[in-house]
Amino acid sequence: MPPDSPSTRRLQGYALLFSGMALVGTYVALSKPLTGAFPVFLLAWLRFAIAAAAMLPWLRRRPGEAPLDGRLLGTIFVQSLFGNFLFSILMLTGVSMTSAAAAGVILAMLPAAVALLSWLVLRERLGPRTWTAVALAVGGVVVLTLGRSSGGGAHSVVGNLLVLGCVFCEAVYVILGKRLTASLSAKRISALLNLWGLALMTPLGLWQAAGFDFGAVGARVWSLLLFYALAASMFSTWLWLSGLRHVPANHSGVFTIAMPLAASAVAATFLGESLGPAHAVAFACAAGGILLIAVPARAASASTRNGPDI
């Protein structure tokens, strides 16, 4: 197969998409030990601060990019409010209260959440397959929650709901992102979003930093924090957007299945978590919903020529 052929580029795109989503699942799972070492607001603030320093070159305006007018700045602010600030608080708090594997599976409900918000906010029409995917997503979260609560883990019920809340924050982030990519480069959008996240988190981060003993944090935890900051703000975004250059948009959603796969593998291998029947059922629901949305039937694909049907 020639190295520059369309098939080769598409395979490379698939590899980048899978790697990006696997990295998301990995850092979500590894954020659990970080929440045991740092308070949530301080942890999120340190993440944004480290990433801001690393992404300084990404702030440079490229030739042909639109100037940052009030409309763009407002969109970036709202997107960062939901996708960075609230997402980080809900995700880190939720992961500290539930298992890393459960959090990864719940995050795989993102395609269904995006479809549901598109219907509620953008008034886009949803087909039967998408409604089925939404139902599977709800069922997966219910199975996880009931499985944990019946085992005496009522504390994790709140954690699961918080992680579900961060899924909808990320869905708002995705929907608003459609307005930005036509005007700004992906790198500059990522850097600006991270700066807004840093600004929003700074008061809360400084408040918790004032009484925190930084000397008690070991080198291993600091290394894990560096990985988390760069993976969450830089590498996973770059991998995902680079993959999208070579893959049709309607194929990309299926690769979010790598998120719960990686989160579950890290949780079982490195964090010592046990995976029970509830995880398996919820994972099956997530996988089914992703496939229904990302791999539509031929008839459904043909109907999109006449109107939106996601």
CSV table of C-alpha atoms in Angstrom, one decimal:
chain,number,residue,atom,x,y,z
A,1,MET,CA,0.0,0.0,0.0
A,2,PRO,CA,1.6,3.3,-1.1
A,3,PRO,CA,2.5,5.6,1.9
A,4,ASP,CA,0.6,8.5,0.5
A,5,SER,CA,-2.5,6.6,-0.8
A,6,PRO,CA,-6.0,7.6,0.6
A,7,SER,CA,-6.3,4.2,2.2
A,8,THR,CA,-3.0,4.6,4.1
A,9,ARG,CA,-3.9,8.1,5.2
A,10,ARG,CA,-7.3,6.8,6.4
A,11,LEU,CA,-5.6,4.0,8.4
A,12,GLN,CA,-3.3,6.6,9.9
A,13,GLY,CA,-6.3,8.7,10.8
A,14,TYR,CA,-8.0,5.7,12.5
A,15,ALA,CA,-4.9,5.1,14.5
A,16,LEU,CA,-4.7,8.7,15.6
A,17,LEU,CA,-8.4,8.8,16.6
A,18,PHE,CA,-8.1,5.6,18.6
A,19,SER,CA,-4.9,6.8,20.3
A,20,GLY,CA,-6.5,10.1,21.2
A,21,MET,CA,-9.6,8.5,22.8
A,22,ALA,CA,-7.4,5.9,24.6
A,23,LEU,CA,-5.3,8.7,26.0
A,24,VAL,CA,-8.5,10.4,27.4
A,25,GLY,CA,-9.5,7.1,29.1
A,26,THR,CA,-6.0,6.8,30.5
A,27,TYR,CA,-5.8,10.2,32.0
A,28,VAL,CA,-9.4,10.0,33.4
A,29,ALA,CA,-8.5,6.8,35.2
A,30,LEU,CA,-5.1,8.1,36.4
A,31,SER,CA,-6.7,11.3,37.8
A,32,LYS,CA,-8.2,9.2,40.6
A,33,PRO,CA,-4.9,8.9,42.5
A,34,LEU,CA,-4.3,12.6,41.9
A,35,THR,CA,-7.6,13.5,43.6
A,36,GLY,CA,-6.3,11.7,46.6
A,37,ALA,CA,-3.1,13.9,46.7
A,38,PHE,CA,-4.6,17.3,45.8
A,39,PRO,CA,-7.8,19.1,46.5
A,40,VAL,CA,-10.0,19.2,43.4
A,41,PHE,CA,-9.8,23.0,42.7
A,42,LEU,CA,-6.0,23.1,43.3
A,43,LEU,CA,-5.6,20.0,41.0
A,44,ALA,CA,-7.6,21.6,38.2
A,45,TRP,CA,-5.8,24.9,38.6
A,46,LEU,CA,-2.3,23.2,38.4
A,47,ARG,CA,-3.5,21.4,35.3
A,48,PHE,CA,-4.4,24.6,33.5
A,49,ALA,CA,-1.3,26.4,34.6
A,50,ILE,CA,1.1,23.7,33.4
A,51,ALA,CA,-0.8,23.4,30.1
A,52,ALA,CA,-0.8,27.2,29.6
A,53,ALA,CA,2.9,27.4,29.9
A,54,ALA,CA,3.3,24.5,27.4
A,55,MET,CA,0.9,26.0,24.9
A,56,LEU,CA,2.3,29.5,24.7
A,57,PRO,CA,3.4,29.0,21.1
A,58,TRP,CA,-0.1,27.9,20.1
A,59,LEU,CA,-1.5,31.4,20.9
A,60,ARG,CA,0.2,32.9,17.9
A,61,ARG,CA,-2.2,34.0,15.2
A,62,ARG,CA,-1.7,32.4,11.9
A,63,PRO,CA,-2.0,34.2,8.5
A,64,GLY,CA,-5.6,34.1,7.4
A,65,GLU,CA,-7.1,33.6,10.8
A,66,ALA,CA,-10.0,35.8,11.9
A,67,PRO,CA,-9.3,38.5,14.5
A,68,LEU,CA,-10.6,37.9,18.0
A,69,ASP,CA,-13.8,40.0,18.1
A,70,GLY,CA,-16.4,40.1,20.9
A,71,ARG,CA,-18.4,37.3,19.4
A,72,LEU,CA,-15.5,34.9,19.2
A,73,LEU,CA,-14.3,35.8,22.6
A,74,GLY,CA,-17.8,35.2,24.1
A,75,THR,CA,-18.1,31.8,22.4
A,76,ILE,CA,-14.6,30.8,23.7
A,77,PHE,CA,-15.5,31.9,27.2
A,78,VAL,CA,-18.8,29.9,27.3
A,79,GLN,CA,-17.1,26.9,25.7
A,80,SER,CA,-14.3,27.0,28.3
A,81,LEU,CA,-16.8,27.6,31.2
A,82,PHE,CA,-18.5,24.3,30.3
A,83,GLY,CA,-15.8,22.3,28.6
A,84,ASN,CA,-12.9,23.2,30.9
A,85,PHE,CA,-14.0,24.8,34.2
A,86,LEU,CA,-17.2,22.9,35.0
A,87,PHE,CA,-16.0,19.7,33.3
A,88,SER,CA,-12.9,19.6,35.4
A,89,ILE,CA,-14.7,20.2,38.6
A,90,LEU,CA,-17.4,17.6,38.0
A,91,MET,CA,-15.0,15.0,36.5
A,92,LEU,CA,-12.4,15.3,39.3
A,93,THR,CA,-14.9,15.3,42.1
A,94,GLY,CA,-16.9,12.5,40.5
A,95,VAL,CA,-13.8,10.3,39.9
A,96,SER,CA,-12.8,10.8,43.6
A,97,MET,CA,-16.2,9.4,44.6
A,98,THR,CA,-16.7,6.5,42.1
A,99,SER,CA,-14.4,4.0,40.4
A,100,ALA,CA,-12.1,5.0,37.5
A,101,ALA,CA,-13.6,2.2,35.4
A,102,ALA,CA,-17.2,3.5,35.9
A,103,ALA,CA,-16.1,7.0,35.1
A,104,GLY,CA,-14.6,5.9,31.8
A,105,VAL,CA,-17.7,4.0,30.8
A,106,ILE,CA,-20.0,6.9,31.6
A,107,LEU,CA,-17.8,9.3,29.6
A,108,ALA,CA,-18.4,7.0,26.6
A,109,MET,CA,-22.0,8.2,26.6
A,110,LEU,CA,-20.7,11.5,25.0
A,111,PRO,CA,-22.0,10.8,21.5
A,112,ALA,CA,-25.5,10.2,22.9
A,113,ALA,CA,-25.3,13.4,25.0
A,114,VAL,CA,-24.2,15.5,22.0
A,115,ALA,CA,-27.1,14.1,20.0
A,116,LEU,CA,-29.6,14.9,22.8
A,117,LEU,CA,-28.4,18.5,23.2
A,118,SER,CA,-28.4,19.0,19.5
A,119,TRP,CA,-32.1,18.1,19.6
A,120,LEU,CA,-32.8,20.3,22.6
A,121,VAL,CA,-30.7,23.3,21.7
A,122,LEU,CA,-30.2,23.2,17.9
A,123,ARG,CA,-33.6,21.6,17.2
A,124,GLU,CA,-31.9,18.9,15.0
A,125,ARG,CA,-34.0,15.9,14.1
A,126,LEU,CA,-33.1,12.6,15.7
A,127,GLY,CA,-33.8,9.3,14.0
A,128,PRO,CA,-34.9,6.1,15.7
A,129,ARG,CA,-31.3,4.8,15.9
A,130,THR,CA,-30.1,7.8,17.8
A,131,TRP,CA,-33.1,7.7,20.2
A,132,THR,CA,-32.1,4.0,20.9
A,133,ALA,CA,-28.5,5.1,21.5
A,134,VAL,CA,-29.7,7.7,24.0
A,135,ALA,CA,-31.8,5.1,25.8
A,136,LEU,CA,-28.8,2.7,25.9
A,137,ALA,CA,-26.7,5.5,27.4
A,138,VAL,CA,-29.3,6.2,30.1
A,139,GLY,CA,-29.6,2.4,30.8
A,140,GLY,CA,-25.8,2.0,31.1
A,141,VAL,CA,-25.6,4.8,33.8
A,142,VAL,CA,-28.6,3.3,35.6
A,143,VAL,CA,-27.0,-0.2,35.7
A,144,LEU,CA,-23.7,1.2,37.0
A,145,THR,CA,-25.5,3.3,39.7
A,146,LEU,CA,-27.8,0.5,40.8
A,147,GLY,CA,-24.9,-2.0,40.8
A,148,ARG,CA,-22.7,0.2,43.0
A,149,SER,CA,-25.5,1.3,45.4
A,150,SER,CA,-26.7,-2.3,45.9
A,151,GLY,CA,-23.1,-3.2,46.9
A,152,GLY,CA,-23.1,-0.6,49.6
A,153,GLY,CA,-21.4,2.1,47.5
A,154,ALA,CA,-24.0,4.8,47.8
A,155,HIS,CA,-21.3,7.4,47.9
A,156,SER,CA,-20.4,6.4,44.3
A,157,VAL,CA,-24.0,7.1,43.1
A,158,VAL,CA,-23.3,10.8,43.5
A,159,GLY,CA,-19.9,10.3,41.8
A,160,ASN,CA,-21.6,8.7,38.8
A,161,LEU,CA,-24.1,11.5,38.5
A,162,LEU,CA,-21.3,14.1,38.7
A,163,VAL,CA,-19.4,12.3,35.9
A,164,LEU,CA,-22.6,12.2,33.9
A,165,GLY,CA,-22.9,16.0,34.4
A,166,CYS,CA,-19.4,16.5,33.0
A,167,VAL,CA,-20.5,14.5,30.0
A,168,PHE,CA,-23.2,17.1,29.2
A,169,CYS,CA,-20.7,19.9,29.9
A,170,GLU,CA,-18.4,18.3,27.2
A,171,ALA,CA,-21.4,18.0,24.9
A,172,VAL,CA,-21.9,21.8,25.2
A,173,TYR,CA,-18.2,22.2,24.4
A,174,VAL,CA,-18.6,20.0,21.3
A,175,ILE,CA,-21.6,21.9,20.0
A,176,LEU,CA,-20.1,25.3,20.5
A,177,GLY,CA,-16.9,24.1,18.9
A,178,LYS,CA,-18.6,24.0,15.5
A,179,ARG,CA,-18.7,27.8,15.5
A,180,LEU,CA,-15.0,28.2,16.1
A,181,THR,CA,-13.2,25.8,13.8
A,182,ALA,CA,-14.2,27.8,10.8
A,183,SER,CA,-12.4,30.9,12.1
A,184,LEU,CA,-9.5,29.7,14.2
A,185,SER,CA,-6.9,26.9,14.1
A,186,ALA,CA,-7.4,24.0,16.4
A,187,LYS,CA,-4.2,24.7,18.3
A,188,ARG,CA,-5.1,28.4,18.9
A,189,ILE,CA,-8.6,27.4,20.0
A,190,SER,CA,-7.2,24.9,22.5
A,191,ALA,CA,-4.7,27.4,23.9
A,192,LEU,CA,-7.4,30.1,24.3
A,193,LEU,CA,-9.8,27.7,26.0
A,194,ASN,CA,-7.1,26.6,28.4
A,195,LEU,CA,-6.3,30.2,29.3
A,196,TRP,CA,-10.0,30.9,30.1
A,197,GLY,CA,-10.0,27.8,32.2
A,198,LEU,CA,-7.0,29.0,34.1
A,199,ALA,CA,-8.5,32.4,34.7
A,200,LEU,CA,-11.8,30.9,36.0
A,201,MET,CA,-10.0,28.4,38.2
A,202,THR,CA,-7.4,30.7,39.7
A,203,PRO,CA,-9.4,32.2,42.6
A,204,LEU,CA,-10.5,28.7,43.8
A,205,GLY,CA,-7.0,27.2,43.1
A,206,LEU,CA,-5.2,30.0,45.1
A,207,TRP,CA,-7.7,29.5,47.9
A,208,GLN,CA,-6.9,25.8,48.3
A,209,ALA,CA,-3.2,26.4,47.6
A,210,ALA,CA,-2.9,28.7,50.6
A,211,GLY,CA,-3.3,25.9,53.1
A,212,PHE,CA,-1.8,23.0,51.1
A,213,ASP,CA,1.5,21.3,52.0
A,214,PHE,CA,3.2,21.0,48.7
A,215,GLY,CA,6.3,19.5,50.3
A,216,ALA,CA,4.2,16.4,51.2
A,217,VAL,CA,3.7,15.6,47.5
A,218,GLY,CA,6.2,13.0,46.1
A,219,ALA,CA,8.0,13.1,42.8
A,220,ARG,CA,5.8,10.3,41.4
A,221,VAL,CA,2.7,12.3,42.0
A,222,TRP,CA,4.2,15.4,40.4
A,223,SER,CA,5.2,13.3,37.3
A,224,LEU,CA,1.6,12.0,37.1
A,225,LEU,CA,0.3,15.6,37.4
A,226,LEU,CA,2.5,16.6,34.5
A,227,PHE,CA,1.3,13.8,32.4
A,228,TYR,CA,-2.4,14.6,33.2
A,229,ALA,CA,-2.0,18.3,32.4
A,230,LEU,CA,-0.3,17.7,29.0
A,231,ALA,CA,-2.5,14.7,28.0
A,232,ALA,CA,-5.8,16.5,28.9
A,233,SER,CA,-5.0,19.8,27.3
A,234,MET,CA,-2.6,19.1,24.5
A,235,PHE,CA,-1.9,15.6,23.3
A,236,SER,CA,-5.4,14.1,23.2
A,237,THR,CA,-6.7,17.1,21.4
A,238,TRP,CA,-3.9,17.1,18.9
A,239,LEU,CA,-4.3,13.4,18.2
A,240,TRP,CA,-8.1,13.7,17.7
A,241,LEU,CA,-8.0,16.7,15.4
A,242,SER,CA,-5.1,15.3,13.4
A,243,GLY,CA,-7.0,12.1,12.9
A,244,LEU,CA,-10.1,13.9,11.7
A,245,ARG,CA,-8.1,15.3,8.8
A,246,HIS,CA,-8.0,11.9,7.2
A,247,VAL,CA,-11.3,10.3,8.4
A,248,PRO,CA,-14.9,11.0,7.4
A,249,ALA,CA,-16.7,12.8,10.3
A,250,ASN,CA,-19.4,10.1,10.5
A,251,HIS,CA,-16.7,7.5,11.2
A,252,SER,CA,-15.0,9.3,14.1
A,253,GLY,CA,-17.6,8.7,16.8
A,254,VAL,CA,-17.0,4.9,16.9
A,255,PHE,CA,-13.4,5.5,18.2
A,256,THR,CA,-14.8,6.9,21.4
A,257,ILE,CA,-15.1,3.2,22.4
A,258,ALA,CA,-11.3,3.4,23.1
A,259,MET,CA,-12.1,5.7,26.1
A,260,PRO,CA,-13.8,3.1,28.4
A,261,LEU,CA,-11.5,0.4,27.1
A,262,ALA,CA,-8.4,2.3,28.2
A,263,ALA,CA,-10.0,3.5,31.5
A,264,SER,CA,-11.1,0.0,32.4
A,265,ALA,CA,-7.6,-1.4,31.6
A,266,VAL,CA,-5.8,1.2,33.6
A,267,ALA,CA,-8.3,0.8,36.5
A,268,ALA,CA,-7.8,-3.0,36.6
A,269,THR,CA,-4.1,-3.1,35.9
A,270,PHE,CA,-2.6,-0.1,37.8
A,271,LEU,CA,-5.3,0.9,40.3
A,272,GLY,CA,-6.3,-2.6,41.4
A,273,GLU,CA,-10.1,-2.0,40.7
A,274,SER,CA,-12.3,-5.0,40.1
A,275,LEU,CA,-14.7,-5.0,37.1
A,276,GLY,CA,-18.0,-6.6,37.8
A,277,PRO,CA,-21.1,-7.5,35.8
A,278,ALA,CA,-22.5,-4.0,36.1
A,279,HIS,CA,-19.4,-2.6,34.3
A,280,ALA,CA,-19.8,-5.2,31.5
A,281,VAL,CA,-23.5,-4.4,30.9
A,282,ALA,CA,-22.8,-0.6,31.0
A,283,PHE,CA,-19.9,-1.1,28.6
A,284,ALA,CA,-22.1,-3.0,26.2
A,285,CYS,CA,-24.7,-0.2,26.4
A,286,ALA,CA,-22.0,2.4,25.6
A,287,ALA,CA,-20.6,0.3,22.8
A,288,GLY,CA,-24.0,-0.2,21.3
A,289,GLY,CA,-24.9,3.4,21.5
A,290,ILE,CA,-21.7,4.5,19.9
A,291,LEU,CA,-22.1,2.1,17.0
A,292,LEU,CA,-25.7,3.2,16.4
A,293,ILE,CA,-24.7,6.8,16.2
A,294,ALA,CA,-21.4,6.5,14.4
A,295,VAL,CA,-22.2,3.7,12.0
A,296,PRO,CA,-25.7,4.4,10.6
A,297,ALA,CA,-27.5,2.1,8.3
A,298,ARG,CA,-27.3,2.7,4.6
A,299,ALA,CA,-30.8,3.9,4.5
A,300,ALA,CA,-30.2,6.3,7.3
A,301,SER,CA,-27.1,7.6,5.5
A,302,ALA,CA,-29.0,8.2,2.3
A,303,SER,CA,-31.7,10.1,4.1
A,304,THR,CA,-29.1,12.6,5.4
A,305,ARG,CA,-28.9,14.0,1.9
A,306,ASN,CA,-32.4,15.3,2.3
A,307,GLY,CA,-32.1,16.7,5.8
A,308,PRO,CA,-30.2,16.3,9.1
A,309,ASP,CA,-31.0,13.1,10.9
A,310,ILE,CA,-28.4,12.4,13.6
